[in-house]
Amino acid sequence: MTESAGTPADPDDSAAGEDQTPDGSTGEERGEKDTPQSAPGGETRSGSGDGPGGGPSHTSDEPQPDGSRPGPTIDITVKRKRHWLRWTALGASFVVLVAAGVGWWLYKKLDGNIRTDTSAAAELKAYEKERPASVVHDAENILLIGSDSRAGDNRKYGRDDGGSQRSDTTILLHLAANRKSATAMSIPRDLMANIPSCHKPDKTASKPQFGQFNWAFEFGGTACTIRTVEKMTGIRIDHYMVVDFNGFKDMVDAVNGVQICLKEPINDSAAHLKLPAGRQKLDGEEALGYVRARKSIGNGSDTERMDRQQQFLGALVNKVQSNGVLLNPTRLYPVLDAATKALTTDPGLDSLKDLYELVRGMRNVPTEKVQFLTVPRQPYAANANRDELVQPAANKLFKQLRDDEPLAVVPADQLNGDDGKDTGHGEGSEHSQDEDKDGRSGGASGTPGPSPTPTYSGNNAATDLCKQ
């Protein structure tokens, strides 16, 4: 009897557990070849294999080098590969979405930390006509104000007089237009200044008066302080930041402390500070006591306190740059979190994007070009416990900053190349090296060089306090 092409294959030849058609083909094979094929001898095969008893259908009619035809393995491998790629793509997409979500959440959290002072902006807008104009495009002047408010979490640092506050520290930060230097000029809290009429919190107006500089912050807050500084210096204030005690502490802790060097031990109960002499690292609480202490350190003057504040800020800048904080996300986030919680700013700096642009502009400023000095001043003639400006040195310094001209700072005992004697008032002198704004010096060929760079008593962020 002739065996038909449709005769079922021997059970041993078929895969166990497969659903077979009456002709012996599997369910997977159905539909893969719907076109009948002619077998040798005129027999017609429908869905059968090439050999007697039927076999698996092939994915290609192209013979292999050995004469055989490919089996279903290729199809299975391709399907498995596509299946794996599909899951890999889905997994990668999920990771990207989670990372984006976390990044967005962190951004919004930091952005939401920043407080905006809209009242100061409105006050300044009302007095726009009397404010000085900006002189140099792209140069920026930012007023940094350290509030001595004892309200809220700051009450442990002193008596709270109904929430009153004065500017414990005021620094005018000038960023050069080319972002190759940054100069921080301290303004003494006890400096006698012309304070304009300002709107008080109770909506009444104060009277114009000649008084102690930090009264301006008590009278009319940030706006009154800015207007007082602008009247004094002729410099347009582009932005401002107010930092309180706890904010300062948190920023120091976020960078894991700042190293300083003490010539003598400190024991100041009022500042909650007890430190030995020598090199050491201060945490946030110790750093706050260090920059605020006055009566128990040195001669007890506000002059020495400002010098310490400048030196500490220089060490803080150096710590941030040397540790690569700005380029390391794991180190940068705690710093940003502490900084944004500490700040109250004008509407032009009240977003994380605005602050990032500001920091990015300063990122490449060499530490030796981050300079600190105090406005030239001397004891006030009518009250030795107050200060007054030294002229014309003060106006000369203001003009240098206003016009974005270079200046230099050296330690007090090096000023004018003297034998260690210094007035302590930060009076400027002519720098011995003639340099223009780009650092070029006048030639020795007799060609006149640019004007000498004025030099003031101060320090820079690269200074090692223990080697002075």
CSV table of C-alpha atoms in Angstrom, one decimal:
chain,number,residue,atom,x,y,z
A,1,MET,CA,0.0,0.0,0.0
A,2,THR,CA,1.4,3.4,-1.0
A,3,GLU,CA,1.9,5.7,1.9
A,4,SER,CA,0.0,9.0,1.4
A,5,ALA,CA,1.7,12.4,2.0
A,6,GLY,CA,-1.1,13.1,4.5
A,7,THR,CA,-0.5,10.0,6.6
A,8,PRO,CA,0.1,11.0,10.2
A,9,ALA,CA,3.7,10.8,11.4
A,10,ASP,CA,4.8,8.4,13.9
A,11,PRO,CA,4.0,9.7,17.4
A,12,ASP,CA,7.7,9.4,18.4
A,13,ASP,CA,8.6,11.9,15.6
A,14,SER,CA,6.3,14.7,16.8
A,15,ALA,CA,7.0,17.1,19.7
A,16,ALA,CA,5.3,16.0,23.0
A,17,GLY,CA,2.4,18.1,24.1
A,18,GLU,CA,1.9,19.9,20.7
A,19,ASP,CA,-1.5,20.3,19.2
A,20,GLN,CA,-1.4,18.5,15.9
A,21,THR,CA,-3.7,18.7,12.9
A,22,PRO,CA,-5.1,15.5,11.5
A,23,ASP,CA,-2.3,15.6,8.9
A,24,GLY,CA,0.4,15.6,11.7
A,25,SER,CA,1.4,19.3,11.5
A,26,THR,CA,1.5,21.5,14.7
A,27,GLY,CA,-0.7,24.5,15.4
A,28,GLU,CA,2.3,26.7,15.0
A,29,GLU,CA,2.9,25.4,11.5
A,30,ARG,CA,-0.7,26.2,10.4
A,31,GLY,CA,-0.9,29.3,8.4
A,32,GLU,CA,2.9,29.5,7.8
A,33,LYS,CA,2.5,27.7,4.5
A,34,ASP,CA,-1.0,27.9,3.0
A,35,THR,CA,0.1,27.2,-0.5
A,36,PRO,CA,-0.1,23.5,-1.4
A,37,GLN,CA,3.2,22.0,-2.6
A,38,SER,CA,3.7,19.2,-5.1
A,39,ALA,CA,5.5,16.2,-3.8
A,40,PRO,CA,7.5,13.9,-6.0
A,41,GLY,CA,5.3,11.6,-7.9
A,42,GLY,CA,2.5,14.1,-8.3
A,43,GLU,CA,1.3,13.8,-4.7
A,44,THR,CA,0.1,17.0,-3.2
A,45,ARG,CA,1.2,18.0,0.3
A,46,SER,CA,-0.7,20.5,2.4
A,47,GLY,CA,1.1,21.8,5.4
A,48,SER,CA,3.3,18.7,5.5
A,49,GLY,CA,7.1,18.5,5.8
A,50,ASP,CA,9.5,17.5,3.1
A,51,GLY,CA,10.0,14.0,4.2
A,52,PRO,CA,7.8,11.0,4.6
A,53,GLY,CA,5.5,11.3,7.6
A,54,GLY,CA,5.5,15.1,7.5
A,55,GLY,CA,7.9,17.4,9.3
A,56,PRO,CA,8.2,20.9,10.5
A,57,SER,CA,7.7,23.6,7.9
A,58,HIS,CA,10.7,25.8,7.0
A,59,THR,CA,11.1,29.5,7.3
A,60,SER,CA,13.0,29.7,4.0
A,61,ASP,CA,13.3,27.8,0.8
A,62,GLU,CA,16.9,28.7,0.4
A,63,PRO,CA,19.1,25.5,0.8
A,64,GLN,CA,22.0,25.6,3.2
A,65,PRO,CA,25.6,24.8,2.1
A,66,ASP,CA,25.1,21.2,3.3
A,67,GLY,CA,21.9,20.8,1.3
A,68,SER,CA,19.6,21.1,4.3
A,69,ARG,CA,17.0,23.7,4.9
A,70,PRO,CA,16.7,25.9,8.1
A,71,GLY,CA,14.4,24.8,10.8
A,72,PRO,CA,12.2,27.0,13.2
A,73,THR,CA,15.2,27.8,15.5
A,74,ILE,CA,15.8,31.1,13.6
A,75,ASP,CA,12.3,32.3,14.1
A,76,ILE,CA,12.3,31.5,17.8
A,77,THR,CA,15.7,33.2,18.3
A,78,VAL,CA,14.5,36.4,16.5
A,79,LYS,CA,11.3,36.5,18.5
A,80,ARG,CA,13.2,36.0,21.7
A,81,LYS,CA,15.7,38.8,20.8
A,82,ARG,CA,12.9,41.2,19.9
A,83,HIS,CA,11.1,40.3,23.1
A,84,TRP,CA,14.3,41.0,25.1
A,85,LEU,CA,14.9,44.3,23.3
A,86,ARG,CA,11.3,45.4,23.9
A,87,TRP,CA,11.7,44.8,27.7
A,88,THR,CA,15.1,46.5,27.8
A,89,ALA,CA,13.6,49.6,26.1
A,90,LEU,CA,10.7,49.6,28.5
A,91,GLY,CA,13.0,49.3,31.5
A,92,ALA,CA,15.3,52.1,30.3
A,93,SER,CA,12.3,54.3,29.7
A,94,PHE,CA,11.1,53.7,33.2
A,95,VAL,CA,14.5,54.5,34.7
A,96,VAL,CA,14.6,57.8,32.6
A,97,LEU,CA,11.1,58.7,33.8
A,98,VAL,CA,11.9,58.1,37.4
A,99,ALA,CA,15.2,60.0,37.2
A,100,ALA,CA,13.4,62.9,35.5
A,101,GLY,CA,10.7,62.8,38.1
A,102,VAL,CA,13.2,62.8,41.0
A,103,GLY,CA,15.2,65.6,39.4
A,104,TRP,CA,12.1,67.7,38.9
A,105,TRP,CA,11.1,67.1,42.5
A,106,LEU,CA,14.5,68.2,43.8
A,107,TYR,CA,14.5,71.2,41.5
A,108,LYS,CA,11.0,72.3,42.8
A,109,LYS,CA,12.0,71.7,46.4
A,110,LEU,CA,15.2,73.9,46.1
A,111,ASP,CA,13.3,76.5,44.1
A,112,GLY,CA,10.6,76.6,46.7
A,113,ASN,CA,13.1,77.2,49.5
A,114,ILE,CA,13.9,80.7,48.3
A,115,ARG,CA,11.9,83.5,49.8
A,116,THR,CA,11.1,86.6,47.7
A,117,ASP,CA,11.0,90.1,49.1
A,118,THR,CA,8.5,91.8,46.8
A,119,SER,CA,8.0,94.8,49.2
A,120,ALA,CA,11.6,96.0,48.8
A,121,ALA,CA,11.3,95.7,45.0
A,122,ALA,CA,8.1,97.9,45.1
A,123,GLU,CA,9.8,100.4,47.4
A,124,LEU,CA,12.8,100.7,45.1
A,125,LYS,CA,10.6,101.1,42.1
A,126,ALA,CA,8.9,104.0,43.7
A,127,TYR,CA,12.2,105.8,44.1
A,128,GLU,CA,13.6,104.8,40.7
A,129,LYS,CA,14.2,108.4,39.6
A,130,GLU,CA,16.7,109.1,42.4
A,131,ARG,CA,18.7,105.8,42.0
A,132,PRO,CA,22.0,105.8,40.1
A,133,ALA,CA,22.2,104.3,36.7
A,134,SER,CA,24.2,101.2,35.8
A,135,VAL,CA,27.6,102.2,34.2
A,136,VAL,CA,29.1,99.0,32.9
A,137,HIS,CA,27.0,96.4,31.0
A,138,ASP,CA,27.3,92.9,32.4
A,139,ALA,CA,29.0,93.9,35.6
A,140,GLU,CA,26.8,93.1,38.6
A,141,ASN,CA,26.6,94.6,42.1
A,142,ILE,CA,24.9,92.5,44.8
A,143,LEU,CA,24.3,93.6,48.3
A,144,LEU,CA,24.7,90.9,50.9
A,145,ILE,CA,22.9,91.6,54.2
A,146,GLY,CA,23.4,89.5,57.3
A,147,SER,CA,20.3,90.1,59.5
A,148,ASP,CA,20.8,90.1,63.3
A,149,SER,CA,17.1,89.5,63.9
A,150,ARG,CA,16.5,87.6,67.2
A,151,ALA,CA,13.0,86.5,66.2
A,152,GLY,CA,12.0,82.8,65.7
A,153,ASP,CA,14.9,80.3,65.7
A,154,ASN,CA,17.4,83.1,66.2
A,155,ARG,CA,16.2,84.1,69.7
A,156,LYS,CA,18.9,82.1,71.4
A,157,TYR,CA,21.5,84.5,70.0
A,158,GLY,CA,20.1,87.5,72.0
A,159,ARG,CA,17.1,89.4,73.2
A,160,ASP,CA,14.2,89.8,70.8
A,161,ASP,CA,13.0,93.4,70.8
A,162,GLY,CA,9.7,92.7,69.2
A,163,GLY,CA,11.2,91.2,66.2
A,164,SER,CA,13.4,94.2,65.4
A,165,GLN,CA,16.5,93.7,63.3
A,166,ARG,CA,19.5,95.6,62.1
A,167,SER,CA,22.1,94.7,59.5
A,168,ASP,CA,24.8,92.9,61.5
A,169,THR,CA,26.9,92.5,58.3
A,170,THR,CA,26.6,94.3,55.0
A,171,ILE,CA,28.8,93.5,52.0
A,172,LEU,CA,28.7,95.0,48.5
A,173,LEU,CA,29.8,92.2,46.1
A,174,HIS,CA,31.0,93.5,42.8
A,175,LEU,CA,31.3,90.9,39.9
A,176,ALA,CA,33.5,92.1,37.1
A,177,ALA,CA,31.9,92.1,33.6
A,178,ASN,CA,34.4,89.6,32.3
A,179,ARG,CA,33.9,87.4,35.4
A,180,LYS,CA,37.6,87.3,36.1
A,181,SER,CA,37.4,88.9,39.5
A,182,ALA,CA,35.0,89.4,42.4
A,183,THR,CA,35.4,92.1,45.0
A,184,ALA,CA,33.5,92.1,48.4
A,185,MET,CA,33.5,95.5,50.2
A,186,SER,CA,32.4,95.5,53.8
A,187,ILE,CA,30.4,98.5,55.1
A,188,PRO,CA,30.8,98.9,58.9
A,189,ARG,CA,27.5,98.8,60.8
A,190,ASP,CA,28.7,101.8,62.9
A,191,LEU,CA,29.5,104.0,59.9
A,192,MET,CA,27.8,107.3,60.0
A,193,ALA,CA,25.8,107.8,56.8
A,194,ASN,CA,23.0,109.9,55.3
A,195,ILE,CA,19.9,107.7,55.6
A,196,PRO,CA,17.0,108.8,53.4
A,197,SER,CA,13.3,108.9,54.3
A,198,CYS,CA,12.1,105.3,54.2
A,199,HIS,CA,8.7,103.5,54.6
A,200,LYS,CA,8.5,101.6,57.8
A,201,PRO,CA,6.7,98.3,58.3
A,202,ASP,CA,3.7,100.2,59.9
A,203,LYS,CA,3.4,102.2,56.6
A,204,THR,CA,4.6,105.5,58.2
A,205,ALA,CA,7.8,107.2,56.8
A,206,SER,CA,11.0,107.8,58.7
A,207,LYS,CA,12.7,111.2,58.5
A,208,PRO,CA,15.9,111.7,56.5
A,209,GLN,CA,18.8,111.7,59.0
A,210,PHE,CA,22.5,111.4,59.5
A,211,GLY,CA,22.9,108.3,61.6
A,212,GLN,CA,24.5,104.9,62.2
A,213,PHE,CA,24.4,102.9,58.9
A,214,ASN,CA,22.6,99.8,60.3
A,215,TRP,CA,19.7,101.9,61.4
A,216,ALA,CA,18.6,101.9,57.8
A,217,PHE,CA,17.7,98.2,57.9
A,218,GLU,CA,15.7,98.7,61.1
A,219,PHE,CA,13.8,101.7,59.7
A,220,GLY,CA,12.9,100.4,56.3
A,221,GLY,CA,14.4,97.0,55.8
A,222,THR,CA,16.3,96.0,52.7
A,223,ALA,CA,15.0,98.8,50.4
A,224,CYS,CA,16.2,101.5,52.9
A,225,THR,CA,19.6,99.9,53.2
A,226,ILE,CA,20.0,99.7,49.4
A,227,ARG,CA,19.0,103.3,49.0
A,228,THR,CA,21.5,104.4,51.7
A,229,VAL,CA,24.3,102.4,50.0
A,230,GLU,CA,23.5,103.9,46.6
A,231,LYS,CA,23.5,107.4,48.0
A,232,MET,CA,26.8,106.8,49.7
A,233,THR,CA,28.6,105.1,46.8
A,234,GLY,CA,26.9,106.1,43.6
A,235,ILE,CA,26.8,102.4,42.7
A,236,ARG,CA,23.6,100.9,41.3
A,237,ILE,CA,22.6,97.8,43.3
A,238,ASP,CA,21.4,95.1,40.9
A,239,HIS,CA,20.4,92.4,43.3
A,240,TYR,CA,20.4,91.7,47.0
A,241,MET,CA,20.4,88.7,49.4
A,242,VAL,CA,19.5,88.6,53.1
A,243,VAL,CA,20.9,85.8,55.2
A,244,ASP,CA,20.0,85.1,58.8
A,245,PHE,CA,22.0,83.3,61.6
A,246,ASN,CA,20.6,79.8,61.1
A,247,GLY,CA,21.0,80.0,57.4
A,248,PHE,CA,24.7,80.8,57.7
A,249,LYS,CA,25.2,77.9,60.2
A,250,ASP,CA,23.5,75.4,57.8
A,251,MET,CA,25.7,76.5,54.9
A,252,VAL,CA,28.9,75.9,56.8
A,253,ASP,CA,27.7,72.5,58.0
A,254,ALA,CA,26.7,71.6,54.4
A,255,VAL,CA,30.3,71.9,53.3
A,256,ASN,CA,31.4,69.8,56.3
A,257,GLY,CA,33.0,72.8,58.1
A,258,VAL,CA,35.6,75.4,57.3
A,259,GLN,CA,39.2,75.5,58.4
A,260,ILE,CA,40.7,78.5,60.0
A,261,CYS,CA,43.8,79.4,62.1
A,262,LEU,CA,43.7,81.2,65.4
A,263,LYS,CA,46.8,83.0,66.8
A,264,GLU,CA,45.2,82.9,70.3
A,265,PRO,CA,42.6,80.8,72.0
A,266,ILE,CA,39.0,82.2,72.3
A,267,ASN,CA,36.6,81.9,75.2
A,268,ASP,CA,33.5,84.0,74.6
A,269,SER,CA,30.4,83.0,76.5
A,270,ALA,CA,28.3,85.6,74.7
A,271,ALA,CA,29.1,84.1,71.3
A,272,HIS,CA,28.9,80.5,72.7
A,273,LEU,CA,32.5,80.0,71.6
A,274,LYS,CA,35.5,78.3,73.1
A,275,LEU,CA,38.4,77.4,70.8
A,276,PRO,CA,42.1,76.6,71.2
A,277,ALA,CA,44.8,78.4,69.3
A,278,GLY,CA,46.1,76.9,66.0
A,279,ARG,CA,44.6,75.4,62.8
A,280,GLN,CA,41.2,73.8,63.2
A,281,LYS,CA,37.9,73.2,61.5
A,282,LEU,CA,34.8,75.0,62.6
A,283,ASP,CA,31.2,73.6,62.3
A,284,GLY,CA,28.3,75.9,61.7
A,285,GLU,CA,27.6,76.8,65.3
A,286,GLU,CA,31.3,77.6,65.9
A,287,ALA,CA,31.6,79.5,62.7
A,288,LEU,CA,28.6,81.7,63.6
A,289,GLY,CA,30.2,82.5,67.0
A,290,TYR,CA,33.5,83.2,65.3
A,291,VAL,CA,32.2,85.8,62.8
A,292,ARG,CA,29.9,87.5,65.4
A,293,ALA,CA,32.3,87.6,68.4
A,294,ARG,CA,33.8,91.1,69.0
A,295,LYS,CA,34.6,92.0,72.6
A,296,SER,CA,36.6,88.9,73.6
A,297,ILE,CA,38.8,88.8,70.5
A,298,GLY,CA,41.6,91.2,69.7
A,299,ASN,CA,40.9,94.8,70.6
A,300,GLY,CA,37.2,94.3,70.7
A,301,SER,CA,36.5,96.6,67.7
A,302,ASP,CA,34.0,96.1,64.9
A,303,THR,CA,37.0,96.6,62.6
A,304,GLU,CA,38.6,93.3,63.6
A,305,ARG,CA,35.3,91.5,63.5
A,306,MET,CA,34.8,92.6,59.8
A,307,ASP,CA,38.4,91.4,59.1
A,308,ARG,CA,37.5,88.0,60.6
A,309,GLN,CA,34.3,87.8,58.6
A,310,GLN,CA,36.1,88.5,55.4
A,311,GLN,CA,38.8,85.9,56.1
A,312,PHE,CA,36.2,83.3,57.0
A,313,LEU,CA,34.2,84.0,53.8
A,314,GLY,CA,37.4,83.6,51.8
A,315,ALA,CA,38.1,80.3,53.5
A,316,LEU,CA,34.5,79.2,52.7
A,317,VAL,CA,34.9,80.1,49.0
A,318,ASN,CA,38.2,78.2,48.9
A,319,LYS,CA,36.6,75.2,50.6
A,320,VAL,CA,33.8,75.1,48.0
A,321,GLN,CA,36.1,75.4,45.0
A,322,SER,CA,38.9,73.1,46.2
A,323,ASN,CA,36.5,70.3,47.1
A,324,GLY,CA,34.8,70.4,43.7
A,325,VAL,CA,31.4,71.1,45.3
A,326,LEU,CA,30.1,72.9,42.3
A,327,LEU,CA,30.9,69.9,40.0
A,328,ASN,CA,29.8,67.1,42.4
A,329,PRO,CA,26.0,66.7,42.6
A,330,THR,CA,26.1,64.7,45.8
A,331,ARG,CA,28.1,67.5,47.5
A,332,LEU,CA,26.3,70.3,45.7
A,333,TYR,CA,22.7,69.4,46.7
A,334,PRO,CA,23.2,69.9,50.5
A,335,VAL,CA,24.9,73.2,49.9
A,336,LEU,CA,22.1,74.4,47.6
A,337,ASP,CA,19.5,73.2,50.0
A,338,ALA,CA,21.1,75.1,52.9
A,339,ALA,CA,21.8,78.2,50.8
A,340,THR,CA,18.3,78.4,49.3
A,341,LYS,CA,16.7,78.0,52.8
A,342,ALA,CA,18.9,80.8,54.1
A,343,LEU,CA,18.1,83.3,51.4
A,344,THR,CA,15.6,86.1,51.0
A,345,THR,CA,16.2,87.7,47.6
A,346,ASP,CA,14.8,90.2,45.1
A,347,PRO,CA,12.5,88.9,42.3
A,348,GLY,CA,15.5,88.8,39.9
A,349,LEU,CA,17.3,86.1,42.0
A,350,ASP,CA,14.4,84.2,43.5
A,351,SER,CA,14.7,81.1,41.4
A,352,LEU,CA,17.2,78.2,41.3
A,353,LYS,CA,17.8,79.0,37.7
A,354,ASP,CA,18.8,82.6,38.5
A,355,LEU,CA,21.1,81.5,41.3
A,356,TYR,CA,22.7,78.9,39.2
A,357,GLU,CA,23.5,81.4,36.5
A,358,LEU,CA,25.0,83.6,39.1
A,359,VAL,CA,27.2,80.8,40.6
A,360,ARG,CA,28.2,79.5,37.2
A,361,GLY,CA,29.5,83.0,36.3
A,362,MET,CA,31.7,82.9,39.4
A,363,ARG,CA,32.8,79.3,39.1
A,364,ASN,CA,36.0,80.1,37.1
A,365,VAL,CA,37.1,83.1,39.1
A,366,PRO,CA,40.5,82.2,40.6
A,367,THR,CA,40.5,82.3,44.4
A,368,GLU,CA,43.2,84.9,44.4
A,369,LYS,CA,40.9,87.1,42.5
A,370,VAL,CA,38.1,86.8,45.0
A,371,GLN,CA,39.1,89.8,47.1
A,372,PHE,CA,37.8,91.2,50.4
A,373,LEU,CA,38.3,94.7,51.8
A,374,THR,CA,36.5,97.3,54.0
A,375,VAL,CA,35.5,100.8,52.9
A,376,PRO,CA,38.1,103.3,54.0
A,377,ARG,CA,37.0,104.8,57.3
A,378,GLN,CA,38.3,106.3,60.5
A,379,PRO,CA,36.8,107.0,64.0
A,380,TYR,CA,34.0,109.6,63.8
A,381,ALA,CA,35.2,113.0,65.1
A,382,ALA,CA,32.1,113.5,67.2
A,383,ASN,CA,32.0,109.9,68.7
A,384,ALA,CA,35.1,107.6,68.7
A,385,ASN,CA,32.7,104.6,68.9
A,386,ARG,CA,31.4,105.4,65.4
A,387,ASP,CA,33.1,105.5,62.0
A,388,GLU,CA,33.2,108.0,59.2
A,389,LEU,CA,34.5,107.7,55.6
A,390,VAL,CA,38.1,108.6,54.8
A,391,GLN,CA,38.1,110.9,51.8
A,392,PRO,CA,39.1,111.0,49.0
A,393,ALA,CA,40.1,107.3,49.4
A,394,ALA,CA,36.5,106.2,49.8
A,395,ASN,CA,35.2,107.9,46.7
A,396,LYS,CA,38.1,106.6,44.7
A,397,LEU,CA,37.2,103.1,45.7
A,398,PHE,CA,33.6,103.6,44.9
A,399,LYS,CA,34.5,104.9,41.4
A,400,GLN,CA,36.8,101.9,40.8
A,401,LEU,CA,33.9,99.5,41.5
A,402,ARG,CA,31.3,101.7,39.7
A,403,ASP,CA,33.4,101.8,36.5
A,404,ASP,CA,34.4,98.1,36.8
A,405,GLU,CA,38.1,99.1,37.1
A,406,PRO,CA,40.7,96.7,38.6
A,407,LEU,CA,41.9,97.0,42.2
A,408,ALA,CA,44.2,95.0,44.4
A,409,VAL,CA,44.3,94.0,48.0
A,410,VAL,CA,47.2,93.1,50.3
A,411,PRO,CA,47.5,92.4,54.1
A,412,ALA,CA,47.5,95.5,56.2
A,413,ASP,CA,51.2,95.1,57.1
A,414,GLN,CA,52.2,95.1,53.5
A,415,LEU,CA,50.2,98.1,52.4
A,416,ASN,CA,52.5,100.8,51.0
A,417,GLY,CA,55.4,98.5,51.7
A,418,ASP,CA,55.8,99.9,55.2
A,419,ASP,CA,57.3,98.3,58.2
A,420,GLY,CA,54.1,96.8,59.6
A,421,LYS,CA,52.5,100.1,60.6
A,422,ASP,CA,49.0,100.6,59.1
A,423,THR,CA,46.2,103.0,59.9
A,424,GLY,CA,43.7,100.1,59.9
A,425,HIS,CA,41.4,102.3,57.8
A,426,GLY,CA,41.9,100.5,54.5
A,427,GLU,CA,43.2,103.6,52.7
A,428,GLY,CA,44.2,103.0,49.2
A,429,SER,CA,47.6,103.4,47.6
A,430,GLU,CA,49.0,103.1,44.1
A,431,HIS,CA,49.9,99.6,43.2
A,432,SER,CA,53.6,99.2,42.1
A,433,GLN,CA,52.6,97.1,39.1
A,434,ASP,CA,50.9,98.9,36.2
A,435,GLU,CA,48.1,96.7,34.9
A,436,ASP,CA,45.1,97.3,32.8
A,437,LYS,CA,41.7,95.6,33.1
A,438,ASP,CA,43.0,92.5,31.3
A,439,GLY,CA,46.1,92.2,33.4
A,440,ARG,CA,48.5,93.7,30.8
A,441,SER,CA,51.4,95.7,32.2
A,442,GLY,CA,53.0,98.8,30.8
A,443,GLY,CA,56.2,98.0,28.8
A,444,ALA,CA,59.7,98.9,29.7
A,445,SER,CA,60.3,100.6,26.4
A,446,GLY,CA,59.2,104.0,27.7
A,447,THR,CA,55.6,103.7,26.3
A,448,PRO,CA,53.2,105.0,28.9
A,449,GLY,CA,51.2,102.2,30.5
A,450,PRO,CA,47.7,102.4,32.0
A,451,SER,CA,47.0,104.0,35.3
A,452,PRO,CA,48.4,102.2,38.4
A,453,THR,CA,46.1,99.8,40.1
A,454,PRO,CA,44.9,101.1,43.5
A,455,THR,CA,45.8,98.8,46.4
A,456,TYR,CA,43.8,98.4,49.6
A,457,SER,CA,44.2,96.7,52.9
A,458,GLY,CA,42.4,93.3,52.6
A,459,ASN,CA,42.8,89.6,51.7
A,460,ASN,CA,41.8,87.1,49.1
A,461,ALA,CA,40.2,83.7,49.2
A,462,ALA,CA,43.6,82.0,48.4
A,463,THR,CA,45.2,83.3,51.6
A,464,ASP,CA,46.2,80.7,54.1
A,465,LEU,CA,45.5,82.3,57.5
A,466,CYS,CA,48.0,80.1,59.3
A,467,LYS,CA,50.9,81.3,57.1
A,468,GLN,CA,50.3,85.0,57.5
